[in-house]
Tab-separated table of C-alpha atoms in Angstrom:
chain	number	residue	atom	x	y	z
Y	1	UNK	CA	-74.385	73.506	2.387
Y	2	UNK	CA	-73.088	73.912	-1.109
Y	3	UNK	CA	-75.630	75.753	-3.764
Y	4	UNK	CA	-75.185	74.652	-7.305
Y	5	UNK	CA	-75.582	77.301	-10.318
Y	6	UNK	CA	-79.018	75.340	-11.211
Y	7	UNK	CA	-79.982	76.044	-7.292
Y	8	UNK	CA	-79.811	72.734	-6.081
Y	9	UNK	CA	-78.753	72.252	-2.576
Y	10	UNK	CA	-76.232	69.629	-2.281
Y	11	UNK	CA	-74.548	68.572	1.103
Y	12	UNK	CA	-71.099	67.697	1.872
Y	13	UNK	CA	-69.962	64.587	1.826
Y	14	UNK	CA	-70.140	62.453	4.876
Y	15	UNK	CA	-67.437	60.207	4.633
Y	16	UNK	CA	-64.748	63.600	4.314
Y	17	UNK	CA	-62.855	64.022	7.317
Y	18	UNK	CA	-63.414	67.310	9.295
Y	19	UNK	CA	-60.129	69.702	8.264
Y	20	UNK	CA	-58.704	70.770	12.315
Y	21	UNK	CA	-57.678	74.420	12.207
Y	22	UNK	CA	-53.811	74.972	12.517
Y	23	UNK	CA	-52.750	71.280	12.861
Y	24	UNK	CA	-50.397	69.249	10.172
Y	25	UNK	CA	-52.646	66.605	8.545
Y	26	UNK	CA	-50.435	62.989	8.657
Y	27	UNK	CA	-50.820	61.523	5.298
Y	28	UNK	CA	-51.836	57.389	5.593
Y	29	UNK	CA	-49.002	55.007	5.630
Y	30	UNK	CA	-48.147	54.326	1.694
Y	31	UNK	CA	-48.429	50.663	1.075
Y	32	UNK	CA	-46.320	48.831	-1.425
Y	33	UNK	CA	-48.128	46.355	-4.068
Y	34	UNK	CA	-48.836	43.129	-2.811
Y	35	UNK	CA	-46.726	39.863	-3.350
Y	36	UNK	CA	-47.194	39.215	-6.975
Y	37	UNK	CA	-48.863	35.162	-7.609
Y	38	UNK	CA	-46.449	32.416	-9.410
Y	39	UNK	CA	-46.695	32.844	-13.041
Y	40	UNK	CA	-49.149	30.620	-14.527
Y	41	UNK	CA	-50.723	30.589	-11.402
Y	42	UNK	CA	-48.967	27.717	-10.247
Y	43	UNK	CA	-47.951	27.097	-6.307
Y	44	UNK	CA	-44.516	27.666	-5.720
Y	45	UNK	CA	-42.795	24.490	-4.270
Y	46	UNK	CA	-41.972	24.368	-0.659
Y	47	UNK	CA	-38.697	25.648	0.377
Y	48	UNK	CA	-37.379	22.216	1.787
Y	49	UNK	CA	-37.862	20.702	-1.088
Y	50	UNK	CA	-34.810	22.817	-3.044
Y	51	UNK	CA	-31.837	20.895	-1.238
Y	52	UNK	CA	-33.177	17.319	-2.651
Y	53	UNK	CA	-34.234	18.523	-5.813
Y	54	UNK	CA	-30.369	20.050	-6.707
Y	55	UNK	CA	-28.811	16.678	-5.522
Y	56	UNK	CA	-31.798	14.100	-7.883
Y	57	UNK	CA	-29.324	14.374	-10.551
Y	58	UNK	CA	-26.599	13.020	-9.033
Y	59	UNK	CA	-28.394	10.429	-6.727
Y	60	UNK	CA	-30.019	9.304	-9.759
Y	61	UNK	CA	-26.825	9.331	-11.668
Y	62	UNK	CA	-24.995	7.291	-9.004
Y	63	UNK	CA	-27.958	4.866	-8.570
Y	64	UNK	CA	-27.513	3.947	-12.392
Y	65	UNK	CA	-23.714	3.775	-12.804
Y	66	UNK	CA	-23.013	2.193	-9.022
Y	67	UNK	CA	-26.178	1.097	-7.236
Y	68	UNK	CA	-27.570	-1.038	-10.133
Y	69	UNK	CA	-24.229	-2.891	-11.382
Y	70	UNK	CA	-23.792	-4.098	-7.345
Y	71	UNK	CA	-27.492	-5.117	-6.811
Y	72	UNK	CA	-26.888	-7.379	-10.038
Y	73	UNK	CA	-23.713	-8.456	-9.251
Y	74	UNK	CA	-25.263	-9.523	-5.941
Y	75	UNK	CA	-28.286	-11.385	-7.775
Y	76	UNK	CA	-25.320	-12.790	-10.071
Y	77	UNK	CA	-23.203	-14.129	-7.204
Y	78	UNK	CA	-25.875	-16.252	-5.587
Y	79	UNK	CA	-26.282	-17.996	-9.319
Y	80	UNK	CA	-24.090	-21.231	-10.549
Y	81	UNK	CA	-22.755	-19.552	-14.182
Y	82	UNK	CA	-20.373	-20.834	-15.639
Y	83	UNK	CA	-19.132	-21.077	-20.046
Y	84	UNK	CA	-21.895	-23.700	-20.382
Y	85	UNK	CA	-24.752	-21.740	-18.129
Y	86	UNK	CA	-23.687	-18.585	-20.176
Y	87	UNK	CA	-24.028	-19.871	-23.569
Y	88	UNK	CA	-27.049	-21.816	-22.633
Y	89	UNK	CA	-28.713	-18.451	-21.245
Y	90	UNK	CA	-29.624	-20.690	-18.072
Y	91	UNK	CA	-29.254	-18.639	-14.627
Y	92	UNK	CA	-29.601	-21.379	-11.913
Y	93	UNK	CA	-30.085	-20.789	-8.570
Y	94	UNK	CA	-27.339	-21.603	-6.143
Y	95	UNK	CA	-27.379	-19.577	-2.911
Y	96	UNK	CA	-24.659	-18.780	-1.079
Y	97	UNK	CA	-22.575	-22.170	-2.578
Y	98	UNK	CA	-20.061	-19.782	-4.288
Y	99	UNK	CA	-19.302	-18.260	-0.793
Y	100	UNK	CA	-19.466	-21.378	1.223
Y	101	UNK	CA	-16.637	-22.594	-1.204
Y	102	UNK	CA	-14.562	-19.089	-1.595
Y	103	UNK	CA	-14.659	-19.397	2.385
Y	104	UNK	CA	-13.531	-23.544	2.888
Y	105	UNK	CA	-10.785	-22.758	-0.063
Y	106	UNK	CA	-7.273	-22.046	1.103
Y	107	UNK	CA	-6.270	-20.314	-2.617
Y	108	UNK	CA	-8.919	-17.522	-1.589
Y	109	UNK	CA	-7.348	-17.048	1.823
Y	110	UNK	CA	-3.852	-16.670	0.440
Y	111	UNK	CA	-4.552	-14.438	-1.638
Y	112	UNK	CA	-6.374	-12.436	0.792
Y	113	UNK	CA	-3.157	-12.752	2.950
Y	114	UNK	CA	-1.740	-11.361	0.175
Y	115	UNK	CA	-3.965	-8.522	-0.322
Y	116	UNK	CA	-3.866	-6.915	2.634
Y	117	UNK	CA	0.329	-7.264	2.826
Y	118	UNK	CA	0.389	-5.727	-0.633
Y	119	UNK	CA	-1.732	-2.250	0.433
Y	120	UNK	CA	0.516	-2.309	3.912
Y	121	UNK	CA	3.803	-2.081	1.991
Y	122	UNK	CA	2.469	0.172	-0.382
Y	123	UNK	CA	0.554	2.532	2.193
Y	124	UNK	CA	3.399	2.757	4.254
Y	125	UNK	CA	5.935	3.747	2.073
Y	126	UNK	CA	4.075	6.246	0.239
Y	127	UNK	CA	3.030	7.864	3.180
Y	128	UNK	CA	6.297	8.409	4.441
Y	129	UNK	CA	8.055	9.058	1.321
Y	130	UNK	CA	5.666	11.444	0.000
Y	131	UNK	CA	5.157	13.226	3.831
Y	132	UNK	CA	9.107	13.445	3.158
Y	133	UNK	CA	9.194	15.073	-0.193
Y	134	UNK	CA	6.140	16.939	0.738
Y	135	UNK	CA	8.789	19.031	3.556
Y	136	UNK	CA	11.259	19.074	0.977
Y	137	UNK	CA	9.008	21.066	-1.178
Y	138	UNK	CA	8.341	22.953	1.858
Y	139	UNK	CA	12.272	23.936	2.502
Y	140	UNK	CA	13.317	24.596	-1.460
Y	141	UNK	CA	13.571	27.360	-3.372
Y	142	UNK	CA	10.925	28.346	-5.712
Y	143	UNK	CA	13.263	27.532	-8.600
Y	144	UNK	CA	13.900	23.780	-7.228
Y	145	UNK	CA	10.207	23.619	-6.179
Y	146	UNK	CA	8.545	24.397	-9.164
Y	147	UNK	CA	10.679	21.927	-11.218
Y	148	UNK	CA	9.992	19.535	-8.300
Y	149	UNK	CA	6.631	19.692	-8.308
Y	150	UNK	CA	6.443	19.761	-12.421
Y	151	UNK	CA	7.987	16.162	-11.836
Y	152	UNK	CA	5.919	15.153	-9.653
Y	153	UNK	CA	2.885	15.896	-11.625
Y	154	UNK	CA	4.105	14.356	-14.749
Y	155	UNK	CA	4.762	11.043	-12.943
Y	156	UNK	CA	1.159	11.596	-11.889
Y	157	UNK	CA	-0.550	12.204	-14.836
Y	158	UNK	CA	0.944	9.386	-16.600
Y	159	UNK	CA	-1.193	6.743	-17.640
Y	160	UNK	CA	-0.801	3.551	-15.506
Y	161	UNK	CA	-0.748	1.186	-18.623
Y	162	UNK	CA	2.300	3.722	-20.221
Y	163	UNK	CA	3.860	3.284	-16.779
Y	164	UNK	CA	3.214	-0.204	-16.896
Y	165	UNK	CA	5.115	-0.768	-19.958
Y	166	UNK	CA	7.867	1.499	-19.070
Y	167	UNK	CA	8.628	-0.679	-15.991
Y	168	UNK	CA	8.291	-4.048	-17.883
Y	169	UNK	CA	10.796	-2.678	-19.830
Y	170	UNK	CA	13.196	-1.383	-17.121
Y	171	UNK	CA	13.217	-4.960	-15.633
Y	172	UNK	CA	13.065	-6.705	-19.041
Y	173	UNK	CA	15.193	-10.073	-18.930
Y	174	UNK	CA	16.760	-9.462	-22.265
Y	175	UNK	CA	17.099	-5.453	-22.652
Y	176	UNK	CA	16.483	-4.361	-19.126
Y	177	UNK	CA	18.272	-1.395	-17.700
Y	178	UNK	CA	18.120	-2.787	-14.387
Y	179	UNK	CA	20.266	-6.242	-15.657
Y	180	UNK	CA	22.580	-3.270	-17.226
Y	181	UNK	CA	22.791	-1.426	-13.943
Y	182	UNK	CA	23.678	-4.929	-11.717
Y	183	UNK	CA	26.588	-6.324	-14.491
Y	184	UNK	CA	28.060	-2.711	-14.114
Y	185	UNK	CA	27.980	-2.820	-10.786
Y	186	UNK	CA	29.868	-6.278	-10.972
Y	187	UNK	CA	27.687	-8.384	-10.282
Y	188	UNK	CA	27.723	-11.374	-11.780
Y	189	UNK	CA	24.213	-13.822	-12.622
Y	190	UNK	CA	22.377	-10.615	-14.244
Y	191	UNK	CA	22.883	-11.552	-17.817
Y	192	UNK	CA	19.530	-12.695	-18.687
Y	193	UNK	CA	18.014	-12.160	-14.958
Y	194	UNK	CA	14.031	-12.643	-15.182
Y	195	UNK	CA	13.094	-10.460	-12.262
Y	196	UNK	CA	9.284	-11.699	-12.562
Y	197	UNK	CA	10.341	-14.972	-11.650
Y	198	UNK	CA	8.615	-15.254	-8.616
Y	199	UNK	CA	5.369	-13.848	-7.164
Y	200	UNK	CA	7.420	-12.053	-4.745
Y	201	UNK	CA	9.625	-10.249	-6.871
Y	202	UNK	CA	6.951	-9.341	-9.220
Y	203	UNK	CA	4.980	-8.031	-6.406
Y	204	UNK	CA	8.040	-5.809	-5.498
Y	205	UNK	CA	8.485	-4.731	-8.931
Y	206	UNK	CA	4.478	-3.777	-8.619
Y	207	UNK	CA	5.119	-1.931	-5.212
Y	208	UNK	CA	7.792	-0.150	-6.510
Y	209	UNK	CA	5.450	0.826	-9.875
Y	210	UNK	CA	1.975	2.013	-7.113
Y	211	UNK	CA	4.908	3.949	-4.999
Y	212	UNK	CA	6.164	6.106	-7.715
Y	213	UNK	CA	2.686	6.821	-9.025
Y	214	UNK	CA	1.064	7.526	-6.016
Y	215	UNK	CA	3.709	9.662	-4.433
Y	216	UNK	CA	3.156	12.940	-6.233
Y	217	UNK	CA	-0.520	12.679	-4.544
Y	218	UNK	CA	0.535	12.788	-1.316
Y	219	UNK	CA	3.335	15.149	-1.517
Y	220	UNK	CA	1.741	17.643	-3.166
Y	221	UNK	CA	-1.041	17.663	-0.508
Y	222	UNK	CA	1.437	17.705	2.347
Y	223	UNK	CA	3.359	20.907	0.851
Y	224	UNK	CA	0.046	22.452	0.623
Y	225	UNK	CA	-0.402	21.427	4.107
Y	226	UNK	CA	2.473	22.813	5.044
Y	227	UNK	CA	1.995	25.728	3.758
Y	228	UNK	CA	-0.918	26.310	6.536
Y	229	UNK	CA	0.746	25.792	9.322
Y	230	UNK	CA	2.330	29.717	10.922
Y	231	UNK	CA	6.187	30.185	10.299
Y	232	UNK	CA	6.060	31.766	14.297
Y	233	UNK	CA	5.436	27.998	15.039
Y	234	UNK	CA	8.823	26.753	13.514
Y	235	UNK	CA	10.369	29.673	15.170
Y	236	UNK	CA	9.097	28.781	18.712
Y	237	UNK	CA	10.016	24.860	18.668
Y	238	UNK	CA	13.667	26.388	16.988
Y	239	UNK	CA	13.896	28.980	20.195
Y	240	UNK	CA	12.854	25.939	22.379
Y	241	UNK	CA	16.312	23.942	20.553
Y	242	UNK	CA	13.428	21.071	18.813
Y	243	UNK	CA	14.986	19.093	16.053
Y	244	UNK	CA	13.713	18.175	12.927
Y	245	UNK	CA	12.093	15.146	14.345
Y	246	UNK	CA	10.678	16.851	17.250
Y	247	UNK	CA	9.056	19.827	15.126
Y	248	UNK	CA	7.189	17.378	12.946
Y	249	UNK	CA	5.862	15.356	15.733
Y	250	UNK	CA	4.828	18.333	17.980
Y	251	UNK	CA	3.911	20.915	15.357
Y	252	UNK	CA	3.697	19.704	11.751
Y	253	UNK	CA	1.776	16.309	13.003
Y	254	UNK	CA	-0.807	17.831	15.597
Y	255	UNK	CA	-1.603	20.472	13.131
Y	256	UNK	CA	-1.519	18.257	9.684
Y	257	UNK	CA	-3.483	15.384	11.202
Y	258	UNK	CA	-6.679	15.661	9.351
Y	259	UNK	CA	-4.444	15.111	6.638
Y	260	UNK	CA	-2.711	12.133	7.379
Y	261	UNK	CA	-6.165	10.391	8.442
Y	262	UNK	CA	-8.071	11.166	4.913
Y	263	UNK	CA	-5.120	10.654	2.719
Y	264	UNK	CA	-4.336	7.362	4.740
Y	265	UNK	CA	-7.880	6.839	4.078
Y	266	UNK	CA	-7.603	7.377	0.266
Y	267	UNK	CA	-4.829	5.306	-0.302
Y	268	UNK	CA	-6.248	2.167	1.451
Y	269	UNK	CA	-8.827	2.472	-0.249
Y	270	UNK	CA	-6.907	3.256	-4.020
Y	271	UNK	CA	-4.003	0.248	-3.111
Y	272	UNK	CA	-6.716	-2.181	-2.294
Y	273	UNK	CA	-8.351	-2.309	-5.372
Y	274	UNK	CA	-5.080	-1.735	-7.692
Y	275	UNK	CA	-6.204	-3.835	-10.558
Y	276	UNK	CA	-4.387	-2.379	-13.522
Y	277	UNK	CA	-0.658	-2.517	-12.175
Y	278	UNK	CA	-1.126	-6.384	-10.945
Y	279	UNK	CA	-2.804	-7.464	-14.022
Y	280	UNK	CA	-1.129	-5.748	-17.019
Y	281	UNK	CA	2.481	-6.839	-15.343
Y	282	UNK	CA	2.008	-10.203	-15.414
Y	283	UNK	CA	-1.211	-11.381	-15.463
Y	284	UNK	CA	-1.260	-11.881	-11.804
Y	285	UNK	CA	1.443	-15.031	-12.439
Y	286	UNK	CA	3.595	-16.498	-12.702
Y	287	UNK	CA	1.318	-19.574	-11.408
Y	288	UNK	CA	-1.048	-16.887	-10.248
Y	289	UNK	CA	1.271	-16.013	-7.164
Y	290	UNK	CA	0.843	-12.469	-7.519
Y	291	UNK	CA	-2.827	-12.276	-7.627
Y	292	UNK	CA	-4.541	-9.671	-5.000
Y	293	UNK	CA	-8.622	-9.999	-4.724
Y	294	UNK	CA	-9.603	-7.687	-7.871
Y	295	UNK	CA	-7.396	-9.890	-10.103
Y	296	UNK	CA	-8.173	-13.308	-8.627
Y	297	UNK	CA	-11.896	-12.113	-9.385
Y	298	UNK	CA	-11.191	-11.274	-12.916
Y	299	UNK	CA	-9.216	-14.615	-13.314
Y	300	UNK	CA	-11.865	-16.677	-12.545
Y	301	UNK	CA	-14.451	-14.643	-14.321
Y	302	UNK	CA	-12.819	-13.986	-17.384
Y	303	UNK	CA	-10.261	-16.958	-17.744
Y	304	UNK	CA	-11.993	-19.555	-15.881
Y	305	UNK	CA	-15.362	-18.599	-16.674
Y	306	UNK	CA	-16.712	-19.022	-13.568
Y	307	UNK	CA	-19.206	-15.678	-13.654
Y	308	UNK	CA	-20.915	-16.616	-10.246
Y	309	UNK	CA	-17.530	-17.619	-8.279
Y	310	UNK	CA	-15.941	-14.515	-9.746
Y	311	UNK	CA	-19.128	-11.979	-8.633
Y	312	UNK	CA	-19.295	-13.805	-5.311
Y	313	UNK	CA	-15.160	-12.640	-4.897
Y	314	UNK	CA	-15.710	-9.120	-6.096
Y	315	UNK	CA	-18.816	-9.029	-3.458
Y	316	UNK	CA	-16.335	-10.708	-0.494
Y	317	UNK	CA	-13.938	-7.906	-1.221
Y	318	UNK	CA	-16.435	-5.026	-1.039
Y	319	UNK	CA	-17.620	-6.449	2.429
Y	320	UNK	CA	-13.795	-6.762	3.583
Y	321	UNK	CA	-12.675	-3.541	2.942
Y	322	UNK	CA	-15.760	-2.016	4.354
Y	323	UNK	CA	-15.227	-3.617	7.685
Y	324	UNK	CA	-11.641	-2.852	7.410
Y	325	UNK	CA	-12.729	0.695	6.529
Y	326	UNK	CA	-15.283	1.394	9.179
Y	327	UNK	CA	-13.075	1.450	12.160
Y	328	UNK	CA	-10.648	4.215	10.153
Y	329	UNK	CA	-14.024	6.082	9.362
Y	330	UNK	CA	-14.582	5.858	13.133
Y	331	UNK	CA	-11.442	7.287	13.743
Y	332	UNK	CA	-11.615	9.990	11.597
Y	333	UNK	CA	-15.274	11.362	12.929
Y	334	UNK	CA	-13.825	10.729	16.398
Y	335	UNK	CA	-11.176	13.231	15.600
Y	336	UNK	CA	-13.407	15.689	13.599
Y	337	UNK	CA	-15.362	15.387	17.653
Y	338	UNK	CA	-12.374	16.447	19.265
Y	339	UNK	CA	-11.862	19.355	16.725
């Protein structure tokens, strides 16, 4: 009971708890403020949602600048366009005629043929020559490697068109070095030799041109490679009296092989669709007998005007090097299984 100065009686309150005598009173469990609502009182999205919305941008920027071009080239393949459709703004209909007659003509086939001996050669010797200067790099001294490697990058970054020209000019029939090189030699029928004579030759010259620019690539990536791989390795397989042939095929190989399979990969895929080396030597000649697929699709689009024949070629080569492709790719994830 509590009297008041005014002598009211008052009683305690009810909802007080009863103070025990002699024991510690445990103060309540603070709790922190409560999760604070989405400005604007909005719902926040769901959290699965984050990984697609960060990627939109570039699956909407690939669906513009890839997806679209192929579904029209597609559309534009099964239509008969040629300089008189195109001026006319007429789009017939034609179905799969341009294929049916890219796959009954023996021109196409050749220069399929042609196609796939061109990115052999090529892949093959860059793989082995740049695998090669990549261990060189691995085996100089930094002096020698950096100006090695400063080489190699400037024949890299060149532009193909420079290098191009620089070649024309190397084996120019009038003021070539390489005629210069061959009558110093003493060799005699190199006054005025046109080395782009024949689609063979020029295709050599071409090889040569894709080699040089596409070695630095590979080398580059095998010294960094290389560079991976423990020096007690080297030491073991030198202990164990391995040569140098032995030591890359039992410990540079086994542990580089992801390497070889992608850059393989890459370079398939880069020699296959050379466009700019073939065309801007020689205009895929002379008589067209240097033409691979990308070129013998430009010819007939651009110098033939034969816009559905040529769309129907580009379209045949995408499908070819896909199959081609797929059983590498197979290989590759088969080896990522055994990893």
């Amino acid at each position: 009971m509590t009297v008041h100065s005014q002598g009211a009686v008052t009683s305690a309150p009810q909802d007080a708890p009863p103070k025990s005598a002699g024991l510690p009173q445990t103060p309540a469990p603070a709790t922190g403020p409560g999760p604070r609502p989405p400005r604007g009182g909005g719902k926040s999205l769901p959290t699965g949602w984050l990984p697609y919305l960060l990627v939109a941008p570039a699956v909407l920027a690939l669906a513009t600048l890839l997806l679209y071009p192929l579904i029209k080239n597609v559309i534009l393949s099964l239509q008969d366009i040629n300089k008189v459709e195109f001026i006319q703004r007429k789009y017939p209909f034609a179905g799969f005629d341009n294929y049916t007659e890219l796959l009954g003509d023996a021109d196409f086939w050749t220069v399929v043929v042609r196609s796939f001996a061109f990115t052999l050669a090529n892949v093959a010797l860059i793989m082995v020559l740049g695998s090669l200067i990549g261990i060189l790099l691995n085996r100089l001294g930094k002096k020698m490697r950096l100006v090695l490697s400063m080489a190699l990058v400037m024949a890299w970054a060149m532009p193909i068109v420079a290098s191009v020209q620089v070649f024309r000019w190397l084996f120019d029939e009038q003021f070539g070095v390489m005629n210069w090189v061959m009558r110093t030699a003493g060799f005699s029928g190199y006054e005025q030799h046109n080395w782009m004579e024949t689609g063979l030759s020029t295709m050599v010259i071409v090889t040569i041109l894709v080699v040089w620019g596409s070695i630095p690539f590979v080398a580059l990536n095998m010294y960094a490679g290389l560079t991976t791989v423990g020096a007690e390795l080297y030491e073991a397989a030198r202990m164990d009296g391995a040569n140098g042939w032995q030591t890359f095929w039992k410990i540079v190989f086994p542990n580089l092989k992801p390497f070889f399979l992608i850059t393989t990969f890459l370079e398939v895929i880069w020699v296959f669709k050379a466009f700019t080396q073939v065309y801007a030597m020689n205009k895929g000649g002379p008589d067209r007998a240097s033409e691979i697929l990308p070129v013998f699709a430009y010819v007939e689009g651009q110098s033939q005007a034969h816009y559905g024949l040529a769309a129907a070629i580009s379209v045949l080569t995408i499908v070819i090097l896909v199959v081609v492709m797929s059983f590498y790719f197979r290989l590759i994830l088969k080896q990522e299984e055994e990893q």
